[in-house]
Short mmCIF file of C-alpha atoms in Angstrom, two decimals:
data_model
loop_
_atom_site.label_atom_id
_atom_site.label_comp_id
_atom_site.label_asym_id
_atom_site.label_seq_id
_atom_site.Cartn_x
_atom_site.Cartn_y
_atom_site.Cartn_z
CA MET M 630 -54.86 55.66 -6.99
CA CYS M 631 -54.66 52.05 -8.09
CA ARG M 632 -57.16 49.88 -9.73
CA SER M 633 -59.37 47.65 -7.60
CA GLY M 634 -57.62 44.36 -6.68
CA GLN M 635 -54.09 45.63 -7.43
CA GLN M 636 -51.25 46.18 -4.92
CA PRO M 637 -49.63 49.62 -4.69
CA ASP M 638 -46.48 50.03 -6.72
CA PRO M 639 -43.55 49.82 -4.28
CA TYR M 640 -41.57 52.23 -6.43
CA THR M 641 -44.14 55.02 -6.04
CA THR M 642 -43.85 57.57 -3.27
CA ASP M 643 -46.59 55.86 -1.28
CA GLY M 644 -44.94 52.46 -1.77
CA VAL M 645 -41.54 53.68 -0.57
CA GLU M 646 -43.04 55.25 2.52
CA LYS M 647 -44.93 52.08 3.42
CA SER M 648 -41.77 49.96 2.91
CA ASN M 649 -39.76 52.25 5.15
CA ALA M 650 -42.47 52.05 7.76
CA ALA M 651 -42.36 48.26 7.63
CA PHE M 652 -38.57 48.21 8.10
CA THR M 653 -38.87 50.68 10.93
CA ALA M 654 -41.37 48.41 12.62
CA LEU M 655 -38.94 45.51 12.31
CA LEU M 656 -36.18 47.56 13.91
CA GLU M 657 -38.24 48.72 16.84
CA ASP M 658 -36.53 46.11 19.06
CA SER M 659 -34.62 47.86 21.81
CA ALA M 660 -31.01 47.10 22.60
CA GLU M 661 -32.17 45.35 25.72
CA GLU M 662 -34.55 43.19 23.71
CA LEU M 663 -31.79 42.27 21.29
CA TYR M 664 -29.50 41.44 24.24
CA GLU M 665 -32.04 39.30 26.05
CA ASN M 666 -33.22 37.25 23.07
CA ALA M 667 -30.04 37.05 21.04
CA PRO M 668 -29.32 33.72 19.33
CA CYS M 669 -26.37 33.26 21.68
CA GLY M 670 -25.83 33.55 25.39
CA TYR M 671 -24.43 36.74 26.95
CA LEU M 672 -22.88 36.89 30.38
CA SER M 673 -21.10 39.55 32.39
CA THR M 674 -19.20 38.58 35.52
CA LEU M 675 -17.01 40.22 38.09
CA MET M 676 -13.34 39.36 37.98
CA ASP M 677 -13.92 36.55 40.49
CA GLY M 678 -16.53 35.03 38.17
CA THR M 679 -19.66 36.17 40.04
CA VAL M 680 -22.51 36.68 37.58
CA ALA M 681 -23.49 40.33 37.25
CA LYS M 682 -25.68 40.08 34.17
CA ILE M 683 -27.03 37.24 32.04
CA ASN M 684 -29.42 37.19 29.10
CA ALA M 685 -32.61 35.15 28.75
CA THR M 686 -31.13 32.93 26.04
CA LEU M 687 -28.43 31.55 28.33
CA LEU M 688 -30.87 31.24 31.24
CA GLY M 689 -33.13 29.19 29.00
CA TRP M 690 -30.29 26.88 28.07
CA LEU M 691 -29.34 26.45 31.72
CA GLY M 692 -32.96 26.10 32.89
CA LEU M 693 -32.41 28.61 35.70
CA GLU M 694 -34.17 31.71 36.98
CA ARG M 695 -32.41 35.06 36.90
CA GLU M 696 -32.90 35.64 40.64
CA ALA M 697 -31.09 32.39 41.40
CA VAL M 698 -28.14 33.31 39.24
CA VAL M 699 -27.27 37.01 39.36
CA GLY M 700 -25.04 37.77 42.33
CA ARG M 701 -25.38 34.22 43.62
CA MET M 702 -23.54 32.01 41.13
CA ARG M 703 -20.25 32.10 39.34
CA PHE M 704 -19.56 31.23 35.70
CA THR M 705 -17.79 28.04 36.73
CA ASP M 706 -20.98 26.85 38.46
CA PHE M 707 -22.49 26.37 35.00
CA LEU M 708 -19.69 24.07 33.87
CA THR M 709 -19.20 20.33 34.18
CA VAL M 710 -16.45 18.98 36.42
CA GLY M 711 -14.08 18.68 33.48
CA GLY M 712 -15.00 22.17 32.32
CA LYS M 713 -14.26 23.63 35.74
CA LEU M 714 -10.84 21.99 35.77
CA TYR M 715 -10.06 23.29 32.29
CA HIS M 716 -11.30 26.77 33.23
CA GLU M 717 -9.05 26.86 36.27
CA THR M 718 -5.92 25.50 34.60
CA HIS M 719 -6.15 27.00 31.11
CA PHE M 720 -9.08 29.31 30.41
CA ALA M 721 -8.73 31.74 33.32
CA PRO M 722 -4.91 32.02 33.23
CA LEU M 723 -4.93 32.74 29.50
CA LEU M 724 -7.71 35.28 29.92
CA ARG M 725 -5.72 37.10 32.63
CA MET M 726 -2.59 37.17 30.48
CA GLN M 727 -4.15 38.04 27.13
CA GLY M 728 -7.24 39.95 28.13
CA GLU M 729 -9.37 37.89 25.77
CA ILE M 730 -9.83 34.32 24.66
CA GLY M 731 -12.11 32.88 21.99
CA GLY M 732 -13.66 29.72 20.60
CA ILE M 733 -13.05 27.46 23.60
CA ALA M 734 -15.13 24.28 23.58
CA LEU M 735 -16.78 23.59 26.97
CA GLU M 736 -19.84 21.85 28.35
CA ILE M 737 -22.46 23.49 30.56
CA ARG M 738 -24.79 21.63 32.92
CA GLN M 739 -28.51 22.04 32.32
CA ALA M 740 -31.13 21.91 35.07
CA GLY M 741 -32.31 18.46 34.03
CA GLY M 742 -28.80 17.02 34.34
CA ASP M 743 -28.04 17.01 30.63
CA ARG M 744 -24.90 18.46 29.18
CA MET M 745 -24.80 21.03 26.42
CA GLN M 746 -21.80 21.61 24.21
CA VAL M 747 -20.92 25.30 23.80
CA LEU M 748 -18.19 27.54 22.40
CA VAL M 749 -17.13 30.27 24.81
CA SER M 750 -15.38 33.58 24.08
CA SER M 751 -14.48 36.05 26.84
CA ALA M 752 -12.96 39.51 27.01
CA VAL M 753 -11.92 41.63 29.99
CA LYS M 754 -13.34 45.15 30.27
CA TYR M 755 -10.84 47.64 31.68
CA GLY M 756 -11.41 50.93 33.44
CA ALA M 757 -10.02 54.33 32.48
CA THR M 758 -6.85 53.71 34.47
CA GLY M 759 -6.38 50.20 33.07
CA GLU M 760 -7.71 48.23 36.00
CA PRO M 761 -9.85 45.15 35.05
CA LEU M 762 -13.50 45.70 35.88
CA LEU M 763 -15.46 42.71 34.61
CA ILE M 764 -15.50 39.89 32.12
CA ARG M 765 -17.86 39.79 29.16
CA THR M 766 -18.57 36.33 27.84
CA THR M 767 -20.40 35.08 24.77
CA VAL M 768 -21.70 31.50 24.69
CA PHE M 769 -22.61 29.81 21.41
CA ASP M 770 -24.64 26.64 21.01
CA ALA M 771 -22.21 24.04 19.63
CA ARG M 772 -24.47 21.01 19.75
CA ASP M 773 -24.90 20.83 15.99
CA ARG M 774 -21.21 21.47 15.46
CA ARG M 775 -20.26 18.85 18.05
CA ALA M 776 -22.62 16.38 16.44
CA TYR M 777 -21.00 17.14 13.10
CA GLU M 778 -17.52 16.74 14.57
CA GLU M 779 -18.51 13.48 16.23
CA GLU M 780 -19.89 12.26 12.94
CA LEU M 781 -16.64 13.19 11.25
CA LEU M 782 -14.74 11.42 14.01
CA ARG M 783 -16.89 8.31 13.61
CA ALA M 784 -16.34 8.43 9.87
CA ARG M 785 -12.61 8.82 10.41
CA ARG M 786 -12.52 5.92 12.83
CA ALA M 787 -14.55 3.83 10.41
CA ALA M 788 -12.14 4.73 7.62
CA GLU M 789 -9.16 3.87 9.84
CA GLU M 790 -10.74 0.56 10.77
CA ALA M 791 -11.48 -0.15 7.11
CA ARG M 792 -7.87 0.68 6.26
CA ARG M 793 -6.55 -1.59 9.01
CA GLN M 794 -8.90 -4.34 7.88
CA ALA M 795 -7.78 -3.88 4.28
CA GLU M 796 -4.14 -4.06 5.34
CA ALA M 797 -4.84 -7.18 7.38
CA ASP M 798 -6.72 -8.73 4.46
CA ARG M 799 -3.88 -7.84 2.13
CA ALA M 800 -1.34 -9.37 4.51
CA ARG M 801 -3.38 -12.57 4.70
CA LEU M 802 -3.71 -12.60 0.92
CA GLN M 803 0.03 -12.11 0.51
CA ASP M 804 0.70 -14.95 2.95
CA ALA M 805 -1.69 -17.21 1.06
CA LEU M 806 -0.15 -16.24 -2.28
CA ALA M 807 3.36 -16.82 -0.93
CA VAL M 808 2.38 -20.31 0.24
CA LEU M 809 0.73 -21.07 -3.08
CA GLN M 810 3.69 -19.65 -4.99
CA GLN M 811 6.06 -21.78 -2.95
CA SER M 812 4.00 -24.87 -3.71
CA LEU M 813 4.74 -24.29 -7.41
CA LEU M 814 8.49 -24.40 -6.80
CA PRO M 815 10.70 -27.20 -5.46
CA ASP M 816 11.34 -27.13 -1.73
CA THR M 817 15.02 -27.96 -2.17
CA LEU M 818 17.35 -28.85 -4.99
CA PRO M 819 18.88 -32.34 -4.94
CA SER M 820 22.59 -32.71 -4.36
CA ALA M 821 24.88 -35.04 -6.28
CA PRO M 822 28.62 -35.66 -6.47
CA GLY M 823 30.18 -33.52 -9.18
CA LEU M 824 27.21 -31.08 -9.48
CA GLU M 825 26.55 -27.73 -7.84
CA SER M 826 23.11 -26.15 -8.06
CA ALA M 827 21.36 -23.04 -6.82
CA ALA M 828 18.11 -21.22 -7.62
CA HIS M 829 16.36 -17.97 -6.81
CA TYR M 830 12.83 -16.70 -7.35
CA ARG M 831 11.89 -13.02 -7.15
CA THR M 832 8.27 -11.87 -7.41
CA ALA M 833 7.62 -8.44 -8.89
CA SER M 834 4.57 -8.00 -6.64
CA PRO M 835 3.54 -9.86 -3.46
CA ASP M 836 -0.10 -9.24 -4.41
CA ARG M 837 -0.16 -11.58 -7.40
CA LEU M 838 0.97 -15.03 -8.36
CA GLY M 839 3.83 -15.25 -10.80
CA GLY M 840 4.08 -17.49 -13.82
CA ASP M 841 7.80 -18.31 -13.73
CA PHE M 842 8.92 -21.80 -12.76
CA TYR M 843 12.00 -24.01 -12.41
CA ASP M 844 12.89 -27.49 -11.20
CA LEU M 845 15.76 -29.92 -10.82
CA PHE M 846 15.20 -33.60 -10.08
CA ARG M 847 17.01 -36.93 -10.31
CA LEU M 848 16.33 -39.22 -13.27
CA ASP M 849 18.56 -42.12 -12.28
CA GLY M 850 21.85 -42.76 -10.57
CA THR M 851 23.88 -40.49 -12.85
CA ARG M 852 21.54 -38.04 -14.57
CA PHE M 853 19.37 -35.11 -13.50
CA ALA M 854 16.61 -33.34 -15.41
CA PHE M 855 16.11 -29.61 -15.11
CA PHE M 856 13.82 -27.01 -16.59
CA LEU M 857 12.98 -23.32 -16.29
CA GLY M 858 10.36 -21.22 -18.00
CA ASP M 859 7.72 -18.51 -17.96
CA VAL M 860 3.96 -18.90 -18.39
CA CYS M 861 2.00 -16.27 -20.28
CA GLY M 862 0.00 -14.07 -17.88
CA LYS M 863 -0.23 -13.66 -14.12
CA GLY M 864 -2.59 -14.64 -11.36
CA PRO M 865 -4.49 -17.85 -10.63
CA GLN M 866 -4.86 -18.79 -14.31
CA ALA M 867 -1.10 -18.55 -14.83
CA ALA M 868 -0.52 -20.54 -11.63
CA ALA M 869 -2.77 -23.31 -12.97
CA VAL M 870 -0.70 -23.45 -16.17
CA THR M 871 2.51 -23.41 -14.12
CA SER M 872 1.33 -26.38 -12.07
CA LEU M 873 0.26 -28.30 -15.18
CA THR M 874 3.59 -27.51 -16.87
CA ARG M 875 5.73 -28.67 -13.96
CA TYR M 876 3.95 -31.97 -13.47
CA THR M 877 3.77 -32.63 -17.21
CA LEU M 878 7.50 -32.12 -17.68
CA ARG M 879 8.31 -34.27 -14.66
CA ALA M 880 6.08 -37.08 -15.91
CA ALA M 881 7.37 -36.75 -19.47
CA ALA M 882 11.00 -36.92 -18.27
CA LEU M 883 10.39 -40.14 -16.39
CA HIS M 884 8.89 -41.65 -19.55
CA ASP M 885 11.45 -40.25 -22.01
CA PRO M 886 14.11 -37.82 -20.68
CA ASP M 887 15.11 -36.57 -24.14
CA PRO M 888 14.60 -32.75 -24.05
CA VAL M 889 12.88 -32.66 -27.45
CA SER M 890 10.48 -35.39 -26.40
CA ALA M 891 9.67 -33.67 -23.08
CA LEU M 892 8.91 -30.32 -24.73
CA THR M 893 6.86 -32.03 -27.45
CA THR M 894 4.74 -33.74 -24.80
CA LEU M 895 4.24 -30.44 -22.95
CA ASN M 896 3.29 -28.68 -26.19
CA LYS M 897 0.65 -31.29 -26.94
CA VAL M 898 -0.82 -31.12 -23.42
CA LEU M 899 -1.03 -27.32 -23.34
CA HIS M 900 -2.46 -27.03 -26.85
CA GLU M 901 -5.14 -29.64 -26.21
CA ARG M 902 -5.98 -28.31 -22.76
CA TYR M 903 -6.25 -24.66 -23.72
CA THR M 904 -7.59 -24.81 -27.25
CA GLY M 905 -10.45 -22.36 -27.56
CA GLY M 906 -11.12 -18.82 -26.41
CA ASP M 907 -8.45 -18.73 -23.69
CA PRO M 908 -5.18 -19.97 -25.20
CA ARG M 909 -2.31 -20.53 -22.79
CA TYR M 910 1.32 -21.05 -23.61
CA CYS M 911 4.77 -20.72 -22.09
CA THR M 912 8.46 -20.49 -22.82
CA ALA M 913 10.66 -23.25 -21.42
CA ILE M 914 14.13 -24.75 -21.44
CA PHE M 915 14.36 -28.44 -20.61
CA GLY M 916 17.63 -30.30 -20.20
CA VAL M 917 19.45 -33.30 -18.82
CA VAL M 918 22.79 -33.03 -17.04
CA ALA M 919 25.11 -35.94 -16.27
CA PRO M 920 27.97 -35.04 -13.89
CA ASP M 921 31.05 -37.23 -13.78
CA PRO M 922 32.76 -36.92 -10.38
CA THR M 923 35.79 -38.75 -11.73
CA THR M 924 36.64 -36.23 -14.44
CA GLY M 925 34.95 -33.22 -12.81
CA ARG M 926 33.03 -32.60 -16.03
CA ALA M 927 29.30 -32.69 -16.81
CA THR M 928 27.57 -33.25 -20.13
CA VAL M 929 24.42 -31.22 -20.81
CA ARG M 930 21.76 -31.76 -23.44
CA LEU M 931 18.92 -29.26 -23.63
CA ALA M 932 16.21 -27.86 -25.87
CA SER M 933 14.38 -24.55 -25.81
CA GLY M 934 10.77 -23.70 -26.46
CA GLY M 935 10.91 -20.00 -27.30
CA HIS M 936 12.96 -19.20 -24.21
CA LEU M 937 15.96 -16.92 -23.74
CA PRO M 938 19.27 -18.68 -24.41
CA ALA M 939 21.18 -20.12 -21.51
CA LEU M 940 24.48 -18.56 -20.41
CA VAL M 941 27.62 -20.63 -19.93
CA LEU M 942 30.10 -19.12 -17.46
CA ARG M 943 33.52 -20.63 -18.00
CA ALA M 944 36.20 -21.08 -15.39
CA ASP M 945 38.57 -18.93 -17.49
CA GLY M 946 36.41 -15.84 -16.80
CA THR M 947 34.35 -15.75 -19.99
CA ALA M 948 30.59 -15.96 -20.43
CA ASP M 949 28.70 -16.73 -23.65
CA PHE M 950 25.18 -17.59 -24.68
CA LEU M 951 24.51 -21.19 -25.64
CA PRO M 952 22.83 -21.27 -29.06
CA THR M 953 19.48 -23.10 -29.03
CA PRO M 954 18.22 -22.96 -32.63
CA GLY M 955 14.51 -23.15 -33.40
CA GLY M 956 12.00 -23.67 -30.69
CA LEU M 957 8.58 -22.05 -30.84
CA LEU M 958 6.52 -21.01 -27.85
CA VAL M 959 5.21 -24.13 -26.16
CA GLY M 960 1.47 -24.67 -26.65
CA VAL M 961 0.88 -22.27 -29.56
CA LEU M 962 0.80 -24.81 -32.43
CA PRO M 963 -0.39 -28.42 -32.37
CA ASP M 964 2.94 -29.60 -33.77
CA ALA M 965 5.93 -27.47 -32.79
CA PRO M 966 9.50 -28.37 -33.80
CA PHE M 967 12.15 -28.38 -31.09
CA THR M 968 15.89 -28.92 -31.52
CA ALA M 969 18.36 -30.18 -28.94
CA THR M 970 21.86 -28.83 -28.36
CA ASP M 971 24.76 -30.20 -26.34
CA THR M 972 27.54 -28.69 -24.25
CA VAL M 973 30.08 -29.81 -21.71
CA LEU M 974 30.75 -28.12 -18.40
CA ASP M 975 34.43 -28.36 -17.45
CA PRO M 976 35.49 -28.04 -13.81
CA GLY M 977 34.57 -24.55 -12.58
CA ASP M 978 31.99 -23.91 -15.34
CA THR M 979 28.37 -22.90 -14.63
CA LEU M 980 25.22 -23.08 -16.75
CA LEU M 981 22.81 -20.23 -15.99
CA LEU M 982 19.11 -20.22 -16.85
CA TYR M 983 16.95 -17.11 -16.28
CA THR M 984 13.60 -15.58 -17.20
CA ASP M 985 12.96 -12.25 -18.89
CA GLY M 986 12.11 -10.43 -15.66
CA LEU M 987 15.88 -9.93 -15.33
CA THR M 988 16.72 -8.80 -18.87
CA GLU M 989 13.59 -6.62 -19.11
CA ALA M 990 14.22 -4.73 -15.87
CA ARG M 991 13.72 -1.03 -16.63
CA THR M 992 16.83 1.07 -16.08
CA GLY M 993 17.78 4.69 -16.63
CA GLU M 994 16.31 7.80 -15.04
CA ASP M 995 13.17 7.66 -17.19
CA ARG M 996 12.79 3.86 -16.83
CA THR M 997 12.61 3.41 -20.59
CA ASP M 998 15.80 1.40 -21.09
CA LEU M 999 15.88 -2.37 -20.58
CA TYR M 1000 18.74 -4.07 -18.78
CA GLY M 1001 19.23 -6.38 -21.75
CA ALA M 1002 21.04 -9.58 -22.60
CA GLU M 1003 24.45 -8.00 -23.20
CA ALA M 1004 24.45 -6.30 -19.80
CA LEU M 1005 23.59 -9.67 -18.25
CA ARG M 1006 26.43 -11.38 -20.13
CA THR M 1007 28.90 -8.71 -18.99
CA PHE M 1008 27.70 -9.01 -15.40
CA ALA M 1009 27.89 -12.81 -15.52
CA ALA M 1010 31.43 -12.72 -16.91
CA ARG M 1011 32.57 -10.87 -13.78
CA HIS M 1012 31.40 -13.85 -11.74
CA ALA M 1013 32.58 -16.60 -14.07
CA GLY M 1014 34.63 -19.25 -12.32
CA LYS M 1015 32.67 -18.85 -9.08
CA PRO M 1016 30.50 -21.65 -7.66
CA ALA M 1017 26.85 -21.79 -8.79
CA PRO M 1018 25.53 -20.57 -5.39
CA ALA M 1019 27.84 -17.52 -5.56
CA VAL M 1020 26.61 -16.70 -9.07
CA ILE M 1021 22.97 -16.87 -7.95
CA GLN M 1022 23.73 -14.75 -4.87
CA ALA M 1023 25.30 -12.06 -7.04
CA LEU M 1024 22.28 -12.03 -9.35
CA ALA M 1025 19.88 -11.90 -6.39
CA GLU M 1026 21.72 -8.80 -5.13
CA LEU M 1027 21.45 -7.30 -8.62
CA LEU M 1028 17.67 -7.85 -8.52
CA ASP M 1029 17.55 -6.18 -5.11
CA ASP M 1030 19.39 -3.18 -6.57
CA PHE M 1031 16.78 -2.90 -9.32
CA GLY M 1032 14.05 -2.48 -6.69
CA ASP M 1033 10.81 -1.24 -8.24
CA LYS M 1034 12.38 -1.30 -11.70
CA LEU M 1035 11.34 -4.95 -11.95
CA ASP M 1036 8.00 -5.22 -13.75
CA ASP M 1037 8.01 -9.02 -14.01
CA ASP M 1038 8.89 -12.03 -11.90
CA THR M 1039 12.32 -13.56 -12.24
CA ALA M 1040 13.44 -17.17 -11.89
CA LEU M 1041 17.11 -18.16 -11.82
CA LEU M 1042 18.68 -21.63 -11.94
CA ALA M 1043 22.42 -22.33 -12.02
CA LEU M 1044 24.10 -25.71 -12.50
CA GLY M 1045 27.86 -26.00 -12.22
CA THR M 1046 30.80 -28.29 -11.79
CA PRO M 1047 33.07 -27.67 -8.82
CA ALA M 1048 36.40 -26.05 -9.57
CA PRO M 1049 39.39 -28.29 -8.87
CA ALA M 1050 40.91 -27.94 -5.44
CA PRO M 1051 44.25 -26.09 -5.37
CA ASP M 1052 47.36 -28.23 -5.42
CA THR M 1053 48.60 -27.95 -1.83
CA THR M 1054 51.83 -29.75 -2.75
CA LYS M 1055 52.91 -27.02 -5.17
CA LEU M 1056 51.84 -24.34 -2.68
CA ALA M 1057 54.08 -25.94 -0.06
CA GLU M 1058 57.01 -25.97 -2.47
#
């Protein structure tokens, strides 16, 4: 006995018996009851598809009465037009060949005209001698699954559309950046008797603005000013400094073309403009070249503001760096000393200016080695004596070979004197 108000202990003999009785009551459903009210549809048809037996679950989905179905309708009568076509061309042939088929997505027509997505599995029942007797079919409600699949499909389409939109936006951004980048460089280089010139600009990434720059422009009837450099940083801020640097050097050259004076003016402008929490500076080489068509030579005077030394490629096949002593980064200090140096280009010589994107290209299998200045000098020596455009073309192909090993933009500018034409008189002799 138990105390008043307490439940019997389920682990006592009485409790176990009552629990067993409860489970027995739950399992009193007959096989027919389980068949009729199963959570899926059951269907048995003759081999021609005529319905021989159908459970209440499937009848409820179809909205039909048993008397109107059994012996009067075929399985295909429950299907949509597309479902009938698929059943005839795929479902039925596979079932005949394999004896069973499972998980086929179809749609059945409901009495109200709606469609219901289902998954159908069928198996052929064979007699003792192997002859096919009937087809047993199970129909599962796939509406929730179809809704889930459609949601996944919508999400996938949305993701694809977002990806296409992102690619289109990126392409438009790259086009805009390319136009803006081009506006920071000269459209063409001027031509003059006794002077060859060529330039090349290579961006490390089309998704950002570079900070490298170069220019060549006429000062008067006999002299040309040129410069090349690299602004600290990338992006719009670097582009703003690049624009300011180019126009400052051009204006300074027209006032006083001396290289030291031009760099001093640029240093003052940058230091005053960017004094504060966001300092901006650059490296630069500025020079003046005066070609003499009569002698085939050109005199060069230049100064460097913390930039890599220029290379002189001689017609005799040698290449050496041009010493540019001193020269701090432009814009770092209010008063920066700059020193000019002079050289002469004989016929067939070329002066090469470059930025560190070339010398700092990462080489080697592990991408830890830098290309370096000596490798550049050796490469340049193999092209010494060639015209300036040929030298730039060779370097552009070298940059292409580096591919993704370039982490920084690269600007190249070559100025040369034409090699003397061969003496046709001696050739004839």
